[in-house]
Amino acid sequence: MAKSVRTYAANAVRGGLIGTAETIPGVSGGTVALVTGVYEALIDSAGHVVSAVKLTVTDVPRGAGFSRAGAELRRVRWGVVLPLLVGLVCAALVAAKLLEPVLTHYPTQSRAMFFGLVFASLWVPISMIEWPWRLLDVGIAAAMAALAFVLTGLPPTSIAPNPVVVALAAAVAVCALVLPGVSGSFFLLTLGLYEPTISALNDRDLGYIATFGLGAVIGLALFVKVLQWLLEHRRRMTLVVMTGLMAGCLRALWPWQGTDRELLAPAGSVTGSVLYFLLGVAVVAVLLVAEHLAGRGQGTNSDSDTVRITHTR
């Protein structure tokens, strides 16, 4: 019993880290999910939930009942998913309030730390790919990195936050939760919807939040099954693509940037920025060591609530 409580609490903390990342432009919640070892459990569980909903819609009207949908729901790792969701939502609400002034008043230091965090996180997908890398792997990773580099350099715009736009933006932004390297917050910032979204969370604007949530659910349902299939049948290439995207998206976190996201040469307190970069690297190192020790402590336990990082398959 005590072991289960500790596991649920640990998963809630992991969810909190993911939720915090989701509020930071340039940092992907999917990246944090990879580092904390819950990424594949989340994708697999989300895929079963989507299948259950689909089977409910198709089976119930023709009198086939909930049996197939129920079978899919039983395959969801609820001991992982539910604590994660609780931690994610709570942390996102708190981080939206606390991090906004930090990001506003200390942009260079913040980006330096997050740059270090994502840079160190590259080790996770790289270590999950069986060595040696083939020339094709390197080429695809480089192409994805170049694409992400260009896209994250697009200057921000401003779009009126009407319900249709908000829902569509949420449908795309939620991909950051399931695709490491891609930041939903950064995408919202590019569209000029980041501040309205943060304000809606802080002001408890239920209409905006409901619209955003609906769009996010639709986007997740459309994307997660594709990603689940890719991880099951094209795992190596999927991880190669993720590695490239994560590397290219580091551009968004370069500490010295202009108002239109042009990259600038280091200026000001470079030493301080380096220290913050190293702090970000250290945070990831601590998380990886903690996950490794937790996985070793679980031994061969295959309980559905256990989460471990699997580097090779």
PDB file of C-alpha atoms in Angstrom:
ATOM      1  CA  MET A   1       0.000   0.000   0.000  1.00  0.00           C
ATOM      2  CA  ALA A   2       2.752   2.431   0.977  1.00  0.00           C
ATOM      3  CA  LYS A   3       4.591   1.510  -2.209  1.00  0.00           C
ATOM      4  CA  SER A   4       1.502   2.324  -4.305  1.00  0.00           C
ATOM      5  CA  VAL A   5       1.071   5.675  -2.564  1.00  0.00           C
ATOM      6  CA  ARG A   6       4.703   6.537  -3.273  1.00  0.00           C
ATOM      7  CA  THR A   7       4.280   5.529  -6.912  1.00  0.00           C
ATOM      8  CA  TYR A   8       1.145   7.640  -7.330  1.00  0.00           C
ATOM      9  CA  ALA A   9       2.842  10.590  -5.642  1.00  0.00           C
ATOM     10  CA  ALA A  10       5.873  10.228  -7.900  1.00  0.00           C
ATOM     11  CA  ASN A  11       3.637  10.187 -10.982  1.00  0.00           C
ATOM     12  CA  ALA A  12       1.829  13.296  -9.727  1.00  0.00           C
ATOM     13  CA  VAL A  13       5.209  15.033  -9.421  1.00  0.00           C
ATOM     14  CA  ARG A  14       6.073  13.937 -12.961  1.00  0.00           C
ATOM     15  CA  GLY A  15       2.763  15.391 -14.119  1.00  0.00           C
ATOM     16  CA  GLY A  16       3.581  18.605 -12.275  1.00  0.00           C
ATOM     17  CA  LEU A  17       6.872  18.899 -14.144  1.00  0.00           C
ATOM     18  CA  ILE A  18       5.098  18.319 -17.465  1.00  0.00           C
ATOM     19  CA  GLY A  19       2.405  20.883 -16.620  1.00  0.00           C
ATOM     20  CA  THR A  20       5.028  23.450 -15.668  1.00  0.00           C
ATOM     21  CA  ALA A  21       6.872  22.880 -18.941  1.00  0.00           C
ATOM     22  CA  GLU A  22       3.653  23.392 -20.895  1.00  0.00           C
ATOM     23  CA  THR A  23       3.398  26.981 -19.624  1.00  0.00           C
ATOM     24  CA  ILE A  24       6.938  27.925 -20.728  1.00  0.00           C
ATOM     25  CA  PRO A  25       7.405  29.091 -24.332  1.00  0.00           C
ATOM     26  CA  GLY A  26      10.054  26.970 -26.039  1.00  0.00           C
ATOM     27  CA  VAL A  27       9.898  24.055 -23.594  1.00  0.00           C
ATOM     28  CA  SER A  28       7.905  20.972 -24.592  1.00  0.00           C
ATOM     29  CA  GLY A  29       5.898  18.942 -22.122  1.00  0.00           C
ATOM     30  CA  GLY A  30       6.674  15.944 -24.307  1.00  0.00           C
ATOM     31  CA  THR A  31      10.371  16.476 -23.672  1.00  0.00           C
ATOM     32  CA  VAL A  32       9.809  16.405 -19.913  1.00  0.00           C
ATOM     33  CA  ALA A  33       7.645  13.288 -20.289  1.00  0.00           C
ATOM     34  CA  LEU A  34      10.565  11.601 -22.067  1.00  0.00           C
ATOM     35  CA  VAL A  35      13.042  12.618 -19.368  1.00  0.00           C
ATOM     36  CA  THR A  36      10.778  11.447 -16.541  1.00  0.00           C
ATOM     37  CA  GLY A  37      10.152   8.094 -18.217  1.00  0.00           C
ATOM     38  CA  VAL A  38       6.385   8.310 -18.731  1.00  0.00           C
ATOM     39  CA  TYR A  39       6.254   9.250 -22.406  1.00  0.00           C
ATOM     40  CA  GLU A  40       5.398   5.904 -23.956  1.00  0.00           C
ATOM     41  CA  ALA A  41       2.967   5.039 -21.153  1.00  0.00           C
ATOM     42  CA  LEU A  42       1.104   8.288 -21.860  1.00  0.00           C
ATOM     43  CA  ILE A  43       0.982   7.771 -25.631  1.00  0.00           C
ATOM     44  CA  ASP A  44      -0.112   4.153 -25.304  1.00  0.00           C
ATOM     45  CA  SER A  45      -2.803   4.998 -22.736  1.00  0.00           C
ATOM     46  CA  ALA A  46      -4.078   7.973 -24.723  1.00  0.00           C
ATOM     47  CA  GLY A  47      -4.355   5.755 -27.788  1.00  0.00           C
ATOM     48  CA  HIS A  48      -6.499   3.247 -25.890  1.00  0.00           C
ATOM     49  CA  VAL A  49      -8.755   6.044 -24.591  1.00  0.00           C
ATOM     50  CA  VAL A  50      -9.254   7.355 -28.125  1.00  0.00           C
ATOM     51  CA  SER A  51     -10.052   3.819 -29.327  1.00  0.00           C
ATOM     52  CA  ALA A  52     -12.534   3.366 -26.468  1.00  0.00           C
ATOM     53  CA  VAL A  53     -14.369   6.564 -27.398  1.00  0.00           C
ATOM     54  CA  LYS A  54     -14.455   5.560 -31.055  1.00  0.00           C
ATOM     55  CA  LEU A  55     -15.795   2.074 -30.243  1.00  0.00           C
ATOM     56  CA  THR A  56     -18.430   3.542 -27.922  1.00  0.00           C
ATOM     57  CA  VAL A  57     -19.683   5.809 -30.698  1.00  0.00           C
ATOM     58  CA  THR A  58     -19.802   2.963 -33.241  1.00  0.00           C
ATOM     59  CA  ASP A  59     -20.923   0.019 -31.060  1.00  0.00           C
ATOM     60  CA  VAL A  60     -23.554   1.455 -28.717  1.00  0.00           C
ATOM     61  CA  PRO A  61     -25.947   2.848 -31.399  1.00  0.00           C
ATOM     62  CA  ARG A  62     -26.099  -0.564 -33.099  1.00  0.00           C
ATOM     63  CA  GLY A  63     -26.662  -2.441 -29.840  1.00  0.00           C
ATOM     64  CA  ALA A  64     -23.203  -3.991 -29.543  1.00  0.00           C
ATOM     65  CA  GLY A  65     -22.708  -2.626 -26.032  1.00  0.00           C
ATOM     66  CA  PHE A  66     -19.566  -1.385 -24.293  1.00  0.00           C
ATOM     67  CA  SER A  67     -17.573  -4.620 -24.276  1.00  0.00           C
ATOM     68  CA  ARG A  68     -14.948  -3.611 -26.850  1.00  0.00           C
ATOM     69  CA  ALA A  69     -14.701  -0.092 -25.472  1.00  0.00           C
ATOM     70  CA  GLY A  70     -14.359  -1.495 -21.960  1.00  0.00           C
ATOM     71  CA  ALA A  71     -11.528  -3.753 -23.094  1.00  0.00           C
ATOM     72  CA  GLU A  72      -9.660  -0.732 -24.434  1.00  0.00           C
ATOM     73  CA  LEU A  73     -10.202   1.219 -21.206  1.00  0.00           C
ATOM     74  CA  ARG A  74      -8.828  -1.671 -19.161  1.00  0.00           C
ATOM     75  CA  ARG A  75      -5.585  -1.402 -21.117  1.00  0.00           C
ATOM     76  CA  VAL A  76      -5.088   2.200 -20.004  1.00  0.00           C
ATOM     77  CA  ARG A  77      -2.452   2.585 -17.283  1.00  0.00           C
ATOM     78  CA  TRP A  78      -4.728   4.541 -14.962  1.00  0.00           C
ATOM     79  CA  GLY A  79      -2.258   4.381 -12.092  1.00  0.00           C
ATOM     80  CA  VAL A  80       0.095   6.439 -14.253  1.00  0.00           C
ATOM     81  CA  VAL A  81      -2.357   8.611 -16.179  1.00  0.00           C
ATOM     82  CA  LEU A  82      -4.637   9.877 -13.394  1.00  0.00           C
ATOM     83  CA  PRO A  83      -1.883  11.081 -11.007  1.00  0.00           C
ATOM     84  CA  LEU A  84      -0.102  12.639 -13.967  1.00  0.00           C
ATOM     85  CA  LEU A  85      -3.210  14.553 -14.998  1.00  0.00           C
ATOM     86  CA  VAL A  86      -3.821  15.802 -11.462  1.00  0.00           C
ATOM     87  CA  GLY A  87      -0.233  16.987 -11.144  1.00  0.00           C
ATOM     88  CA  LEU A  88      -0.247  18.477 -14.639  1.00  0.00           C
ATOM     89  CA  VAL A  89      -3.397  20.560 -14.174  1.00  0.00           C
ATOM     90  CA  CYS A  90      -2.455  21.800 -10.706  1.00  0.00           C
ATOM     91  CA  ALA A  91       1.080  22.730 -11.763  1.00  0.00           C
ATOM     92  CA  ALA A  92      -0.092  24.469 -14.943  1.00  0.00           C
ATOM     93  CA  LEU A  93      -2.470  26.678 -12.965  1.00  0.00           C
ATOM     94  CA  VAL A  94       0.205  27.586 -10.408  1.00  0.00           C
ATOM     95  CA  ALA A  95       2.998  28.019 -12.959  1.00  0.00           C
ATOM     96  CA  ALA A  96       0.833  30.294 -15.110  1.00  0.00           C
ATOM     97  CA  LYS A  97       0.662  32.672 -12.165  1.00  0.00           C
ATOM     98  CA  LEU A  98       4.243  32.367 -10.863  1.00  0.00           C
ATOM     99  CA  LEU A  99       6.345  32.008 -14.004  1.00  0.00           C
ATOM    100  CA  GLU A 100       4.873  34.875 -16.030  1.00  0.00           C
ATOM    101  CA  PRO A 101       6.729  37.642 -14.128  1.00  0.00           C
ATOM    102  CA  VAL A 102       9.958  35.616 -14.095  1.00  0.00           C
ATOM    103  CA  LEU A 103       9.882  35.092 -17.867  1.00  0.00           C
ATOM    104  CA  THR A 104       9.035  38.771 -18.368  1.00  0.00           C
ATOM    105  CA  HIS A 105      11.697  40.308 -16.111  1.00  0.00           C
ATOM    106  CA  TYR A 106      14.506  37.747 -16.589  1.00  0.00           C
ATOM    107  CA  PRO A 107      14.168  36.533 -20.190  1.00  0.00           C
ATOM    108  CA  THR A 108      17.861  35.887 -20.868  1.00  0.00           C
ATOM    109  CA  GLN A 109      18.470  33.932 -17.672  1.00  0.00           C
ATOM    110  CA  SER A 110      15.244  31.967 -18.103  1.00  0.00           C
ATOM    111  CA  ARG A 111      16.024  30.978 -21.671  1.00  0.00           C
ATOM    112  CA  ALA A 112      19.576  30.026 -20.711  1.00  0.00           C
ATOM    113  CA  MET A 113      18.320  27.612 -18.058  1.00  0.00           C
ATOM    114  CA  PHE A 114      15.667  26.120 -20.321  1.00  0.00           C
ATOM    115  CA  PHE A 115      18.234  25.834 -23.142  1.00  0.00           C
ATOM    116  CA  GLY A 116      20.387  23.735 -20.821  1.00  0.00           C
ATOM    117  CA  LEU A 117      17.391  21.652 -19.802  1.00  0.00           C
ATOM    118  CA  VAL A 118      16.342  20.791 -23.373  1.00  0.00           C
ATOM    119  CA  PHE A 119      19.947  20.385 -24.552  1.00  0.00           C
ATOM    120  CA  ALA A 120      20.625  17.784 -21.864  1.00  0.00           C
ATOM    121  CA  SER A 121      17.283  16.115 -22.616  1.00  0.00           C
ATOM    122  CA  LEU A 122      18.536  15.213 -26.102  1.00  0.00           C
ATOM    123  CA  TRP A 123      20.348  12.333 -24.444  1.00  0.00           C
ATOM    124  CA  VAL A 124      17.057  10.544 -23.785  1.00  0.00           C
ATOM    125  CA  PRO A 125      15.840   9.889 -27.362  1.00  0.00           C
ATOM    126  CA  ILE A 126      19.440   9.389 -28.534  1.00  0.00           C
ATOM    127  CA  SER A 127      20.001   6.717 -25.890  1.00  0.00           C
ATOM    128  CA  MET A 128      16.745   4.993 -26.839  1.00  0.00           C
ATOM    129  CA  ILE A 129      17.971   4.440 -30.411  1.00  0.00           C
ATOM    130  CA  GLU A 130      20.063   1.348 -31.051  1.00  0.00           C
ATOM    131  CA  TRP A 131      23.627   2.217 -32.041  1.00  0.00           C
ATOM    132  CA  PRO A 132      25.243   2.752 -34.428  1.00  0.00           C
ATOM    133  CA  TRP A 133      23.275   5.489 -36.167  1.00  0.00           C
ATOM    134  CA  ARG A 134      22.910   4.926 -39.890  1.00  0.00           C
ATOM    135  CA  LEU A 135      23.591   7.641 -42.475  1.00  0.00           C
ATOM    136  CA  LEU A 136      19.843   7.790 -43.156  1.00  0.00           C
ATOM    137  CA  ASP A 137      19.176   8.419 -39.448  1.00  0.00           C
ATOM    138  CA  VAL A 138      21.638  11.300 -39.370  1.00  0.00           C
ATOM    139  CA  GLY A 139      20.179  12.812 -42.550  1.00  0.00           C
ATOM    140  CA  ILE A 140      16.582  12.668 -41.296  1.00  0.00           C
ATOM    141  CA  ALA A 141      17.530  14.069 -37.881  1.00  0.00           C
ATOM    142  CA  ALA A 142      19.424  16.920 -39.572  1.00  0.00           C
ATOM    143  CA  ALA A 143      16.486  17.678 -41.886  1.00  0.00           C
ATOM    144  CA  MET A 144      14.047  17.761 -38.956  1.00  0.00           C
ATOM    145  CA  ALA A 145      16.420  19.975 -36.989  1.00  0.00           C
ATOM    146  CA  ALA A 146      16.685  22.398 -39.918  1.00  0.00           C
ATOM    147  CA  LEU A 147      12.890  22.500 -40.313  1.00  0.00           C
ATOM    148  CA  ALA A 148      12.359  23.158 -36.602  1.00  0.00           C
ATOM    149  CA  PHE A 149      15.108  25.804 -36.636  1.00  0.00           C
ATOM    150  CA  VAL A 150      13.356  27.710 -39.442  1.00  0.00           C
ATOM    151  CA  LEU A 151       9.871  27.439 -37.935  1.00  0.00           C
ATOM    152  CA  THR A 152      10.955  28.602 -34.476  1.00  0.00           C
ATOM    153  CA  GLY A 153      12.530  31.661 -36.098  1.00  0.00           C
ATOM    154  CA  LEU A 154       9.237  32.951 -37.497  1.00  0.00           C
ATOM    155  CA  PRO A 155       8.408  36.375 -36.028  1.00  0.00           C
ATOM    156  CA  PRO A 156       5.376  36.566 -33.710  1.00  0.00           C
ATOM    157  CA  THR A 157       2.044  37.756 -35.050  1.00  0.00           C
ATOM    158  CA  SER A 158      -1.245  38.721 -33.448  1.00  0.00           C
ATOM    159  CA  ILE A 159      -4.581  37.027 -34.137  1.00  0.00           C
ATOM    160  CA  ALA A 160      -7.909  37.969 -32.580  1.00  0.00           C
ATOM    161  CA  PRO A 161      -8.775  35.212 -30.067  1.00  0.00           C
ATOM    162  CA  ASN A 162     -12.227  34.237 -31.359  1.00  0.00           C
ATOM    163  CA  PRO A 163     -13.541  30.758 -30.412  1.00  0.00           C
ATOM    164  CA  VAL A 164     -12.718  29.109 -33.755  1.00  0.00           C
ATOM    165  CA  VAL A 165      -9.142  30.400 -33.735  1.00  0.00           C
ATOM    166  CA  VAL A 166      -8.651  29.430 -30.094  1.00  0.00           C
ATOM    167  CA  ALA A 167      -9.915  25.886 -30.701  1.00  0.00           C
ATOM    168  CA  LEU A 168      -7.764  25.407 -33.814  1.00  0.00           C
ATOM    169  CA  ALA A 169      -4.683  26.794 -32.061  1.00  0.00           C
ATOM    170  CA  ALA A 170      -5.278  24.465 -29.108  1.00  0.00           C
ATOM    171  CA  ALA A 171      -5.632  21.473 -31.446  1.00  0.00           C
ATOM    172  CA  VAL A 172      -2.162  22.165 -32.844  1.00  0.00           C
ATOM    173  CA  ALA A 173      -0.564  23.292 -29.578  1.00  0.00           C
ATOM    174  CA  VAL A 174      -1.601  20.114 -27.750  1.00  0.00           C
ATOM    175  CA  CYS A 175       0.740  18.191 -30.059  1.00  0.00           C
ATOM    176  CA  ALA A 176       3.517  19.572 -27.851  1.00  0.00           C
ATOM    177  CA  LEU A 177       2.228  17.351 -25.083  1.00  0.00           C
ATOM    178  CA  VAL A 178       2.819  14.250 -27.195  1.00  0.00           C
ATOM    179  CA  LEU A 179       5.653  15.364 -29.480  1.00  0.00           C
ATOM    180  CA  PRO A 180       8.965  16.073 -27.735  1.00  0.00           C
ATOM    181  CA  GLY A 181      10.765  19.184 -28.922  1.00  0.00           C
ATOM    182  CA  VAL A 182       7.651  21.054 -30.040  1.00  0.00           C
ATOM    183  CA  SER A 183       6.450  23.727 -27.630  1.00  0.00           C
ATOM    184  CA  GLY A 184       2.740  24.444 -27.533  1.00  0.00           C
ATOM    185  CA  SER A 185       3.353  27.629 -25.569  1.00  0.00           C
ATOM    186  CA  PHE A 186       5.825  28.832 -28.201  1.00  0.00           C
ATOM    187  CA  PHE A 187       3.264  28.138 -30.936  1.00  0.00           C
ATOM    188  CA  LEU A 188       0.667  30.159 -29.036  1.00  0.00           C
ATOM    189  CA  LEU A 189       3.210  32.942 -28.575  1.00  0.00           C
ATOM    190  CA  THR A 190       3.820  32.993 -32.338  1.00  0.00           C
ATOM    191  CA  LEU A 191       0.084  33.468 -32.954  1.00  0.00           C
ATOM    192  CA  GLY A 192      -0.245  36.096 -30.245  1.00  0.00           C
ATOM    193  CA  LEU A 193      -2.456  33.798 -28.157  1.00  0.00           C
ATOM    194  CA  TYR A 194      -0.045  32.992 -25.339  1.00  0.00           C
ATOM    195  CA  GLU A 195      -0.870  35.981 -23.134  1.00  0.00           C
ATOM    196  CA  PRO A 196      -4.668  35.661 -23.648  1.00  0.00           C
ATOM    197  CA  THR A 197      -4.430  31.962 -22.727  1.00  0.00           C
ATOM    198  CA  ILE A 198      -2.356  32.623 -19.595  1.00  0.00           C
ATOM    199  CA  SER A 199      -4.727  35.442 -18.612  1.00  0.00           C
ATOM    200  CA  ALA A 200      -7.719  33.140 -19.100  1.00  0.00           C
ATOM    201  CA  LEU A 201      -6.133  30.583 -16.769  1.00  0.00           C
ATOM    202  CA  ASN A 202      -5.314  33.217 -14.163  1.00  0.00           C
ATOM    203  CA  ASP A 203      -8.762  34.845 -14.403  1.00  0.00           C
ATOM    204  CA  ARG A 204     -10.601  31.487 -14.550  1.00  0.00           C
ATOM    205  CA  ASP A 205     -12.279  32.470 -17.838  1.00  0.00           C
ATOM    206  CA  LEU A 206     -14.325  29.279 -18.162  1.00  0.00           C
ATOM    207  CA  GLY A 207     -15.595  30.054 -21.661  1.00  0.00           C
ATOM    208  CA  TYR A 208     -12.095  30.496 -23.075  1.00  0.00           C
ATOM    209  CA  ILE A 209     -10.776  27.518 -21.118  1.00  0.00           C
ATOM    210  CA  ALA A 210     -13.631  25.279 -22.334  1.00  0.00           C
ATOM    211  CA  THR A 211     -13.053  26.315 -25.958  1.00  0.00           C
ATOM    212  CA  PHE A 212      -9.329  25.724 -25.648  1.00  0.00           C
ATOM    213  CA  GLY A 213      -9.947  22.376 -23.947  1.00  0.00           C
ATOM    214  CA  LEU A 214     -12.318  21.223 -26.697  1.00  0.00           C
ATOM    215  CA  GLY A 215      -9.777  22.062 -29.383  1.00  0.00           C
ATOM    216  CA  ALA A 216      -7.041  20.308 -27.422  1.00  0.00           C
ATOM    217  CA  VAL A 217      -9.129  17.131 -27.063  1.00  0.00           C
ATOM    218  CA  ILE A 218      -9.903  17.061 -30.793  1.00  0.00           C
ATOM    219  CA  GLY A 219      -6.247  17.628 -31.713  1.00  0.00           C
ATOM    220  CA  LEU A 220      -5.078  14.965 -29.298  1.00  0.00           C
ATOM    221  CA  ALA A 221      -7.596  12.432 -30.603  1.00  0.00           C
ATOM    222  CA  LEU A 222      -6.512  13.014 -34.197  1.00  0.00           C
ATOM    223  CA  PHE A 223      -2.773  12.888 -33.526  1.00  0.00           C
ATOM    224  CA  VAL A 224      -2.189  10.418 -30.739  1.00  0.00           C
ATOM    225  CA  LYS A 225      -3.274   7.302 -32.671  1.00  0.00           C
ATOM    226  CA  VAL A 226      -0.822   8.151 -35.445  1.00  0.00           C
ATOM    227  CA  LEU A 227       1.996   8.597 -32.953  1.00  0.00           C
ATOM    228  CA  GLN A 228       1.038   5.404 -31.109  1.00  0.00           C
ATOM    229  CA  TRP A 229       1.241   3.460 -34.376  1.00  0.00           C
ATOM    230  CA  LEU A 230       4.589   5.036 -35.243  1.00  0.00           C
ATOM    231  CA  LEU A 231       6.082   4.133 -31.855  1.00  0.00           C
ATOM    232  CA  GLU A 232       4.866   0.551 -32.229  1.00  0.00           C
ATOM    233  CA  HIS A 233       5.829  -0.027 -35.866  1.00  0.00           C
ATOM    234  CA  ARG A 234       8.427   2.646 -36.739  1.00  0.00           C
ATOM    235  CA  ARG A 235       9.972   3.209 -33.331  1.00  0.00           C
ATOM    236  CA  ARG A 236      13.547   3.880 -34.423  1.00  0.00           C
ATOM    237  CA  MET A 237      12.656   6.405 -37.126  1.00  0.00           C
ATOM    238  CA  THR A 238      10.152   8.124 -34.818  1.00  0.00           C
ATOM    239  CA  LEU A 239      12.845   8.597 -32.177  1.00  0.00           C
ATOM    240  CA  VAL A 240      15.251   9.910 -34.830  1.00  0.00           C
ATOM    241  CA  VAL A 241      12.676  12.489 -35.907  1.00  0.00           C
ATOM    242  CA  MET A 242      12.042  13.475 -32.271  1.00  0.00           C
ATOM    243  CA  THR A 243      15.766  13.954 -31.720  1.00  0.00           C
ATOM    244  CA  GLY A 244      16.013  16.251 -34.740  1.00  0.00           C
ATOM    245  CA  LEU A 245      12.987  18.286 -33.707  1.00  0.00           C
ATOM    246  CA  MET A 246      14.296  18.724 -30.176  1.00  0.00           C
ATOM    247  CA  ALA A 247      17.681  19.865 -31.478  1.00  0.00           C
ATOM    248  CA  GLY A 248      16.194  22.342 -33.948  1.00  0.00           C
ATOM    249  CA  CYS A 249      13.775  23.782 -31.420  1.00  0.00           C
ATOM    250  CA  LEU A 250      16.705  24.809 -29.231  1.00  0.00           C
ATOM    251  CA  ARG A 251      16.740  27.935 -31.407  1.00  0.00           C
ATOM    252  CA  ALA A 252      13.653  29.167 -29.578  1.00  0.00           C
ATOM    253  CA  LEU A 253      15.583  29.051 -26.302  1.00  0.00           C
ATOM    254  CA  TRP A 254      18.773  30.827 -27.390  1.00  0.00           C
ATOM    255  CA  PRO A 255      19.254  33.306 -24.527  1.00  0.00           C
ATOM    256  CA  TRP A 256      20.011  36.365 -26.681  1.00  0.00           C
ATOM    257  CA  GLN A 257      17.213  37.227 -29.111  1.00  0.00           C
ATOM    258  CA  GLY A 258      15.708  40.329 -30.670  1.00  0.00           C
ATOM    259  CA  THR A 259      12.039  41.328 -30.646  1.00  0.00           C
ATOM    260  CA  ASP A 260      11.434  39.471 -33.932  1.00  0.00           C
ATOM    261  CA  ARG A 261      13.315  36.361 -32.707  1.00  0.00           C
ATOM    262  CA  GLU A 262      16.497  37.168 -34.571  1.00  0.00           C
ATOM    263  CA  LEU A 263      19.506  35.523 -32.929  1.00  0.00           C
ATOM    264  CA  LEU A 264      21.981  37.904 -31.302  1.00  0.00           C
ATOM    265  CA  ALA A 265      25.556  37.499 -30.112  1.00  0.00           C
ATOM    266  CA  PRO A 266      26.049  36.907 -26.378  1.00  0.00           C
ATOM    267  CA  ALA A 267      25.932  40.126 -24.390  1.00  0.00           C
ATOM    268  CA  GLY A 268      25.677  41.267 -20.804  1.00  0.00           C
ATOM    269  CA  SER A 269      26.414  38.801 -18.039  1.00  0.00           C
ATOM    270  CA  VAL A 270      27.554  35.841 -20.119  1.00  0.00           C
ATOM    271  CA  THR A 271      28.927  34.093 -17.060  1.00  0.00           C
ATOM    272  CA  GLY A 272      25.527  34.272 -15.371  1.00  0.00           C
ATOM    273  CA  SER A 273      23.820  32.827 -18.442  1.00  0.00           C
ATOM    274  CA  VAL A 274      26.335  29.980 -18.566  1.00  0.00           C
ATOM    275  CA  LEU A 275      25.623  29.204 -14.930  1.00  0.00           C
ATOM    276  CA  TYR A 276      21.893  29.104 -15.619  1.00  0.00           C
ATOM    277  CA  PHE A 277      22.580  26.834 -18.617  1.00  0.00           C
ATOM    278  CA  LEU A 278      24.528  24.478 -16.371  1.00  0.00           C
ATOM    279  CA  LEU A 279      21.690  24.605 -13.845  1.00  0.00           C
ATOM    280  CA  GLY A 280      19.295  23.393 -16.539  1.00  0.00           C
ATOM    281  CA  VAL A 281      21.688  20.564 -17.452  1.00  0.00           C
ATOM    282  CA  ALA A 282      21.995  19.643 -13.774  1.00  0.00           C
ATOM    283  CA  VAL A 283      18.208  19.488 -13.333  1.00  0.00           C
ATOM    284  CA  VAL A 284      17.914  16.965 -16.179  1.00  0.00           C
ATOM    285  CA  ALA A 285      20.869  14.971 -14.855  1.00  0.00           C
ATOM    286  CA  VAL A 286      19.233  14.737 -11.430  1.00  0.00           C
ATOM    287  CA  LEU A 287      15.929  13.647 -12.971  1.00  0.00           C
ATOM    288  CA  LEU A 288      17.615  10.969 -15.096  1.00  0.00           C
ATOM    289  CA  VAL A 289      19.567   9.620 -12.136  1.00  0.00           C
ATOM    290  CA  ALA A 290      16.403   9.597 -10.007  1.00  0.00           C
ATOM    291  CA  GLU A 291      14.468   7.750 -12.718  1.00  0.00           C
ATOM    292  CA  HIS A 292      17.322   5.249 -13.117  1.00  0.00           C
ATOM    293  CA  LEU A 293      17.427   4.563  -9.390  1.00  0.00           C
ATOM    294  CA  ALA A 294      13.629   4.268  -9.247  1.00  0.00           C
ATOM    295  CA  GLY A 295      13.652   1.810 -12.139  1.00  0.00           C
ATOM    296  CA  ARG A 296      16.426  -0.260 -10.541  1.00  0.00           C
ATOM    297  CA  GLY A 297      14.507  -0.259  -7.270  1.00  0.00           C
ATOM    298  CA  GLN A 298      11.441  -1.636  -9.047  1.00  0.00           C
ATOM    299  CA  GLY A 299      13.567  -4.497 -10.363  1.00  0.00           C
ATOM    300  CA  THR A 300      11.529  -6.720 -12.637  1.00  0.00           C
ATOM    301  CA  ASN A 301       8.179  -5.567 -11.316  1.00  0.00           C
ATOM    302  CA  SER A 302       5.805  -5.275 -14.252  1.00  0.00           C
ATOM    303  CA  ASP A 303       2.935  -3.659 -12.355  1.00  0.00           C
ATOM    304  CA  SER A 304       0.939  -1.282 -14.541  1.00  0.00           C
ATOM    305  CA  ASP A 305       1.635   1.629 -12.215  1.00  0.00           C
ATOM    306  CA  THR A 306       5.413   1.248 -12.564  1.00  0.00           C
ATOM    307  CA  VAL A 307       7.242   3.645 -14.868  1.00  0.00           C
ATOM    308  CA  ARG A 308      10.733   3.060 -16.157  1.00  0.00           C
ATOM    309  CA  ILE A 309      12.825   4.548 -18.935  1.00  0.00           C
ATOM    310  CA  THR A 310      13.615   1.988 -21.616  1.00  0.00           C
ATOM    311  CA  HIS A 311      16.648   3.061 -23.612  1.00  0.00           C
ATOM    312  CA  THR A 312      16.625   0.308 -26.204  1.00  0.00           C
ATOM    313  CA  ARG A 313      14.154  -2.109 -27.595  1.00  0.00           C
TER     314      ARG A 313
END
